[in-house]
Short mmCIF file of C-alpha atoms in Angstrom, two decimals:
data_model
loop_
_atom_site.label_atom_id
_atom_site.label_comp_id
_atom_site.label_asym_id
_atom_site.label_seq_id
_atom_site.Cartn_x
_atom_site.Cartn_y
_atom_site.Cartn_z
CA MET A 1081 26.62 17.86 -18.81
CA THR A 1082 29.95 19.22 -17.76
CA VAL A 1083 30.88 19.05 -14.09
CA ARG A 1084 31.60 22.13 -12.00
CA PRO A 1085 32.98 22.95 -8.53
CA LEU A 1086 30.56 22.55 -5.65
CA GLY A 1087 31.53 25.81 -3.91
CA ALA A 1088 35.04 25.58 -2.34
CA THR A 1089 34.58 21.94 -1.20
CA GLY A 1090 36.91 20.54 -3.86
CA LEU A 1091 34.07 18.24 -5.09
CA THR A 1092 33.02 18.46 -8.69
CA VAL A 1093 29.40 17.75 -9.57
CA THR A 1094 27.13 17.56 -12.63
CA ALA A 1095 24.51 20.26 -13.01
CA LEU A 1096 21.92 17.68 -12.44
CA CYS A 1097 21.72 15.65 -9.19
CA VAL A 1098 19.45 12.67 -9.08
CA GLY A 1099 17.29 12.71 -5.84
CA THR A 1100 16.19 9.34 -4.33
CA SER A 1101 13.26 10.37 -2.21
CA PRO A 1102 10.70 8.97 -4.68
CA LEU A 1103 12.67 5.70 -4.53
CA ALA A 1104 11.89 5.11 -0.86
CA ASN A 1105 8.40 3.87 -1.59
CA MET A 1106 6.29 6.58 0.13
CA PRO A 1107 2.89 6.31 -1.55
CA GLN A 1108 1.40 8.59 1.10
CA LEU A 1109 3.68 11.43 -0.25
CA TYR A 1110 4.00 10.64 -3.94
CA GLY A 1111 0.74 8.68 -4.66
CA TYR A 1112 2.46 5.62 -6.10
CA GLU A 1113 4.48 2.50 -5.04
CA VAL A 1114 8.08 1.84 -5.91
CA SER A 1115 9.40 -1.64 -5.68
CA GLU A 1116 12.83 -2.38 -4.48
CA GLU A 1117 13.75 -3.81 -7.94
CA ARG A 1118 12.61 -0.71 -9.69
CA ALA A 1119 14.44 1.58 -7.23
CA VAL A 1120 17.75 -0.25 -7.58
CA ALA A 1121 17.37 -0.21 -11.30
CA THR A 1122 16.84 3.58 -11.31
CA ILE A 1123 19.98 4.09 -9.22
CA GLU A 1124 21.96 1.81 -11.58
CA ALA A 1125 20.58 3.85 -14.62
CA ALA A 1126 21.88 6.98 -12.91
CA LEU A 1127 25.30 5.41 -12.17
CA ASP A 1128 25.51 4.22 -15.85
CA ASN A 1129 24.72 7.70 -17.34
CA PRO A 1130 27.98 9.75 -17.84
CA ALA A 1131 25.90 12.95 -17.66
CA VAL A 1132 25.20 12.44 -13.90
CA ASN A 1133 27.74 12.05 -11.17
CA PHE A 1134 25.73 13.18 -8.10
CA LEU A 1135 23.24 11.34 -5.97
CA ASP A 1136 21.21 12.62 -3.13
CA THR A 1137 19.55 10.51 -0.41
CA SER A 1138 18.75 10.75 3.31
CA ASN A 1139 18.48 8.69 6.47
CA GLY A 1140 14.85 9.64 6.77
CA TYR A 1141 13.57 8.70 3.31
CA GLY A 1142 11.06 5.82 3.71
CA GLU A 1143 10.47 3.39 6.42
CA ASP A 1144 13.61 2.27 8.05
CA GLY A 1145 15.75 4.22 5.66
CA SER A 1146 14.49 2.41 2.61
CA ALA A 1147 16.05 4.93 0.14
CA GLU A 1148 19.46 4.54 1.61
CA ARG A 1149 19.12 0.70 1.65
CA ARG A 1150 18.16 0.67 -1.96
CA VAL A 1151 21.12 2.99 -2.86
CA GLY A 1152 23.42 0.69 -0.84
CA THR A 1153 22.18 -2.32 -2.75
CA ALA A 1154 23.16 -0.66 -6.09
CA LEU A 1155 26.45 0.44 -4.77
CA ARG A 1156 27.39 -2.97 -3.34
CA GLY A 1157 26.73 -4.23 -6.93
CA ARG A 1158 29.40 -1.83 -8.18
CA GLY A 1159 31.91 -2.76 -5.47
CA GLY A 1160 31.22 0.52 -3.61
CA LEU A 1161 30.80 4.06 -4.69
CA PRO A 1162 32.30 4.42 -8.10
CA ALA A 1163 35.18 6.83 -8.75
CA GLY A 1164 34.02 10.30 -9.56
CA VAL A 1165 30.57 9.83 -8.17
CA VAL A 1166 29.48 12.20 -5.38
CA LEU A 1167 26.96 10.89 -2.78
CA ALA A 1168 25.17 13.16 -0.41
CA THR A 1169 23.00 11.83 2.46
CA LYS A 1170 21.46 13.65 5.48
CA VAL A 1171 21.07 13.07 9.30
CA ASP A 1172 17.50 12.96 10.55
CA PRO A 1173 15.70 12.72 13.85
CA ASP A 1174 14.96 9.41 15.40
CA PRO A 1175 11.79 8.30 13.47
CA ARG A 1176 10.02 7.10 16.63
CA THR A 1177 10.87 9.65 19.25
CA GLY A 1178 11.68 12.70 17.18
CA GLU A 1179 14.90 13.13 19.05
CA PHE A 1180 17.41 15.36 17.10
CA SER A 1181 20.32 15.58 19.52
CA GLY A 1182 24.05 15.36 18.91
CA ARG A 1183 23.79 11.72 20.00
CA ARG A 1184 21.04 11.09 17.41
CA VAL A 1185 23.18 12.69 14.74
CA ARG A 1186 25.96 10.21 15.42
CA THR A 1187 23.51 7.30 15.40
CA SER A 1188 21.87 8.58 12.08
CA LEU A 1189 25.30 8.60 10.49
CA GLU A 1190 26.15 5.07 11.75
CA GLU A 1191 22.86 3.79 10.22
CA SER A 1192 23.50 5.50 6.95
CA LEU A 1193 27.06 4.10 6.71
CA GLN A 1194 25.77 0.59 7.24
CA ARG A 1195 22.89 0.82 4.80
CA LEU A 1196 25.02 2.43 2.10
CA GLY A 1197 28.03 -0.02 2.71
CA LEU A 1198 30.39 2.91 3.05
CA ASP A 1199 32.94 3.87 5.70
CA ARG A 1200 32.89 7.60 4.80
CA ILE A 1201 30.25 10.04 3.35
CA PRO A 1202 31.41 12.73 0.73
CA LEU A 1203 28.70 15.18 1.80
CA LEU A 1204 26.43 15.04 4.84
CA HIS A 1205 23.63 17.44 5.46
CA LEU A 1206 21.84 18.48 8.56
CA HIS A 1207 18.29 17.78 7.30
CA ASP A 1208 15.28 19.96 7.91
CA PRO A 1209 16.63 21.60 11.03
CA GLU A 1210 13.41 23.70 11.32
CA ARG A 1211 12.18 20.65 13.27
CA ILE A 1212 14.11 21.84 16.24
CA SER A 1213 15.06 25.41 17.43
CA PHE A 1214 18.38 27.02 16.34
CA ALA A 1215 19.42 27.22 19.94
CA GLU A 1216 18.88 23.50 20.32
CA ALA A 1217 20.74 22.64 17.18
CA THR A 1218 23.76 24.89 18.16
CA ALA A 1219 23.95 23.99 21.83
CA ALA A 1220 26.87 22.16 23.41
CA ASP A 1221 26.90 18.51 22.07
CA GLY A 1222 23.95 19.44 19.92
CA PRO A 1223 23.53 18.50 16.09
CA VAL A 1224 25.89 21.15 14.64
CA GLU A 1225 28.72 20.33 17.17
CA ALA A 1226 28.23 16.58 16.46
CA LEU A 1227 28.52 17.07 12.77
CA ALA A 1228 31.70 19.18 13.06
CA ASP A 1229 33.15 16.44 15.25
CA LEU A 1230 32.23 13.70 12.68
CA LYS A 1231 34.05 15.74 10.03
CA ARG A 1232 37.11 15.99 12.32
CA GLN A 1233 37.11 12.22 12.73
CA GLY A 1234 37.18 11.77 8.98
CA LEU A 1235 33.80 10.07 8.76
CA VAL A 1236 32.48 12.84 6.70
CA ALA A 1237 34.30 14.85 4.05
CA HIS A 1238 32.09 17.88 3.83
CA LEU A 1239 29.05 19.30 5.68
CA GLY A 1240 25.91 20.94 4.35
CA VAL A 1241 22.55 22.19 5.62
CA ALA A 1242 19.48 21.16 3.85
CA GLY A 1243 16.12 22.48 4.70
CA GLY A 1244 13.25 24.91 3.90
CA PRO A 1245 13.05 28.33 5.48
CA VAL A 1246 15.46 30.76 3.76
CA ALA A 1247 16.27 32.88 6.89
CA LEU A 1248 16.93 29.85 8.99
CA MET A 1249 19.25 28.46 6.34
CA GLN A 1250 21.20 31.72 6.43
CA GLN A 1251 21.59 31.42 10.22
CA TYR A 1252 23.23 28.02 9.82
CA LEU A 1253 25.54 29.28 7.14
CA ASP A 1254 26.49 32.14 9.41
CA THR A 1255 27.91 29.59 12.01
CA GLY A 1256 30.82 28.94 9.57
CA VAL A 1257 30.34 25.16 9.97
CA PHE A 1258 28.53 24.31 6.69
CA GLU A 1259 30.10 24.27 3.18
CA VAL A 1260 27.01 23.63 1.20
CA VAL A 1261 23.34 24.85 1.32
CA LEU A 1262 20.35 23.09 -0.13
CA THR A 1263 16.85 24.37 -0.06
CA HIS A 1264 13.73 23.37 -1.95
CA ASN A 1265 10.77 24.79 -3.75
CA ARG A 1266 12.14 28.32 -3.16
CA TYR A 1267 13.87 28.95 -6.52
CA THR A 1268 11.41 27.98 -9.21
CA LEU A 1269 9.49 29.68 -11.94
CA LEU A 1270 6.86 30.46 -9.31
CA ASP A 1271 8.89 31.38 -6.26
CA ARG A 1272 12.18 33.21 -6.00
CA SER A 1273 12.48 33.32 -2.23
CA ALA A 1274 15.86 31.66 -2.10
CA GLU A 1275 17.68 33.98 -4.70
CA PRO A 1276 19.34 36.28 -2.09
CA LEU A 1277 20.50 33.36 0.02
CA PHE A 1278 21.94 31.46 -3.02
CA ARG A 1279 23.66 34.48 -4.42
CA ALA A 1280 25.29 35.47 -1.05
CA ALA A 1281 26.36 31.77 -0.40
CA HIS A 1282 27.76 31.46 -3.90
CA ASN A 1283 29.83 34.71 -3.43
CA ARG A 1284 31.36 33.29 -0.22
CA GLY A 1285 32.27 30.02 -1.93
CA ILE A 1286 29.55 27.93 -0.35
CA GLY A 1287 28.14 25.15 -2.60
CA VAL A 1288 24.59 25.88 -3.65
CA LEU A 1289 22.00 23.07 -4.32
CA ASN A 1290 18.54 23.83 -5.62
CA ALA A 1291 15.97 21.17 -4.97
CA ALA A 1292 12.39 20.54 -6.21
CA PRO A 1293 12.50 22.78 -9.27
CA TYR A 1294 9.14 21.51 -10.20
CA GLY A 1295 7.60 22.74 -6.96
CA GLY A 1296 6.51 19.33 -5.91
CA GLY A 1297 5.10 18.43 -9.32
CA MET A 1298 2.98 21.45 -10.23
CA LEU A 1299 5.48 22.55 -12.79
CA ALA A 1300 6.05 19.00 -14.17
CA LYS A 1301 2.49 17.59 -14.36
CA GLY A 1302 0.81 20.98 -14.73
CA PRO A 1303 -1.50 22.64 -12.22
CA ALA A 1304 -4.51 20.85 -13.42
CA ALA A 1305 -3.00 17.49 -12.57
CA GLN A 1306 -1.13 18.64 -9.39
CA ALA A 1307 -2.93 21.20 -7.28
CA LYS A 1308 -0.30 21.29 -4.63
CA TYR A 1309 2.82 23.38 -4.62
CA ALA A 1310 5.60 22.40 -2.22
CA TYR A 1311 3.58 19.47 -0.91
CA GLY A 1312 0.82 21.69 0.30
CA GLU A 1313 -2.26 23.53 -0.91
CA ARG A 1314 -1.52 27.03 -2.10
CA ASP A 1315 -3.77 29.99 -2.90
CA ASP A 1316 -5.27 30.80 -6.29
CA ALA A 1317 -2.39 33.17 -7.27
CA ILE A 1318 0.02 30.29 -7.44
CA ALA A 1319 -2.39 27.99 -9.42
CA THR A 1320 -3.27 30.86 -11.60
CA ALA A 1321 0.35 31.68 -12.44
CA ALA A 1322 1.24 28.14 -13.05
CA ALA A 1323 -1.66 27.62 -15.47
CA ALA A 1324 -0.61 30.87 -17.41
CA MET A 1325 2.86 29.46 -17.54
CA ALA A 1326 1.70 26.17 -18.88
CA SER A 1327 -0.32 27.86 -21.53
CA ALA A 1328 2.73 29.99 -22.62
CA ALA A 1329 4.92 26.97 -22.71
CA ALA A 1330 2.43 25.17 -24.92
CA ARG A 1331 2.17 27.94 -27.43
CA PHE A 1332 5.95 27.64 -27.83
CA GLU A 1333 5.68 23.84 -28.02
CA VAL A 1334 8.00 23.58 -24.93
CA PRO A 1335 7.27 21.21 -22.05
CA LEU A 1336 6.61 23.22 -18.96
CA ALA A 1337 8.86 20.83 -17.09
CA ALA A 1338 11.76 21.65 -19.46
CA ALA A 1339 11.35 25.46 -18.69
CA ALA A 1340 11.02 24.80 -14.96
CA LEU A 1341 14.21 22.56 -14.91
CA GLN A 1342 16.28 24.86 -17.08
CA PHE A 1343 15.25 27.84 -15.02
CA SER A 1344 17.42 26.30 -12.22
CA LEU A 1345 20.09 24.97 -14.41
CA ARG A 1346 20.77 28.30 -16.10
CA ALA A 1347 21.20 30.20 -12.75
CA PRO A 1348 24.98 30.99 -12.45
CA PHE A 1349 24.85 30.83 -8.62
CA ILE A 1350 23.41 27.33 -8.44
CA ASP A 1351 26.03 24.47 -8.63
CA SER A 1352 23.62 21.57 -9.12
CA THR A 1353 19.86 20.98 -9.26
CA VAL A 1354 18.34 18.07 -7.30
CA VAL A 1355 15.54 16.32 -9.15
CA GLY A 1356 13.75 13.26 -7.72
CA VAL A 1357 13.37 10.38 -10.16
CA SER A 1358 11.09 7.37 -9.79
CA SER A 1359 12.15 4.95 -12.58
CA PRO A 1360 15.15 4.04 -14.86
CA GLU A 1361 13.66 5.80 -17.88
CA ARG A 1362 13.16 9.05 -15.85
CA VAL A 1363 16.86 9.60 -15.63
CA GLN A 1364 17.25 10.11 -19.42
CA GLN A 1365 13.85 11.81 -19.70
CA THR A 1366 15.07 14.44 -17.18
CA LEU A 1367 18.33 14.90 -19.14
CA ASP A 1368 16.21 15.41 -22.36
CA LEU A 1369 14.21 18.09 -20.59
CA ALA A 1370 17.42 19.71 -19.53
CA GLY A 1371 18.46 19.96 -23.22
CA ALA A 1372 15.22 20.87 -24.84
CA PRO A 1373 15.32 24.22 -26.67
CA VAL A 1374 13.59 27.10 -24.83
CA PRO A 1375 13.36 30.27 -26.91
CA ASP A 1376 14.25 33.62 -25.36
CA GLU A 1377 10.69 34.86 -26.04
CA LEU A 1378 9.32 32.24 -23.69
CA TRP A 1379 11.70 33.11 -20.93
CA ALA A 1380 10.59 36.72 -21.19
CA GLU A 1381 6.89 35.89 -21.03
CA LEU A 1382 7.35 33.47 -18.10
CA GLU A 1383 9.05 36.39 -16.11
CA THR A 1384 5.86 38.55 -16.52
CA LEU A 1385 3.77 35.66 -14.96
CA VAL A 1386 5.75 35.32 -11.67
CA PRO A 1387 3.42 35.63 -8.55
CA ALA A 1388 4.05 38.52 -6.30
CA PRO A 1389 6.66 38.11 -3.59
CA ASP A 1390 3.92 38.05 -0.83
CA ARG A 1391 2.72 34.74 -2.50
CA TRP A 1392 6.12 33.05 -2.14
CA LEU A 1393 6.91 30.52 0.55
CA ASP A 1394 9.28 32.94 2.35
CA PRO A 1395 8.25 36.46 1.39
CA PRO A 1396 11.14 38.93 1.50
#
């Protein structure tokens, strides 16, 4: 994969970003355990692969920041963040009290720096700000002001906002503080909610990251194996569309996951697609899906199967 600019940040990233949420050992969310040994080996596999130069993690992934701690173990084994590798992490609320103040943002970053073994973060996101009101987030000495201050101090190179609701993400971009936007499950074969946000951000020189192209697994495992879309139960329209897409892909002998991933990779307004991986072999398997041939006829048929906008997570 070639690298491309991440908006106007000056960072260059590969089209695929390896997400580390599955490596945090959260069986309640993913349904399986991930040992520290396996997690570290997975991160090392990503660092060893020249087709990937972008890692995504978060302060809040796993108990006591287990994803960051595991990433930090792998980085220490390399003597730090390798040259040319971009690492993104996120500030999160206090896991015990739920506090998400400016003070908590500063503490969250301190924890992340210690776990990762770094003194500066290339890209730091405000994570899931829907957990507080926009007024709280933008108040004096609130999270947004704290993030801007951390950047002025040189502890952070670039700031992003990573969350769900499209309209809320637009509000944060309109503050002028954020250089990158990430949203999840809202630009997939089944849901196009984020397309206007992504196009507008791209046109403004804001970096665009699309996460969860498989919709939380439905477009990777298939709707028969994964009944949830975006980590929650959805109505029959989503499941019916996913089943029809799976059937169409099978007729063309294309893995549904390949079409789902490439749907994001081929969008000209997306700089990188974040895909969570859970084992070393998954890194190369994901790259193989990215390169699998998908005929134009299948793309055309998949477009006829997209659920109506009122079934999307954020209807227009």
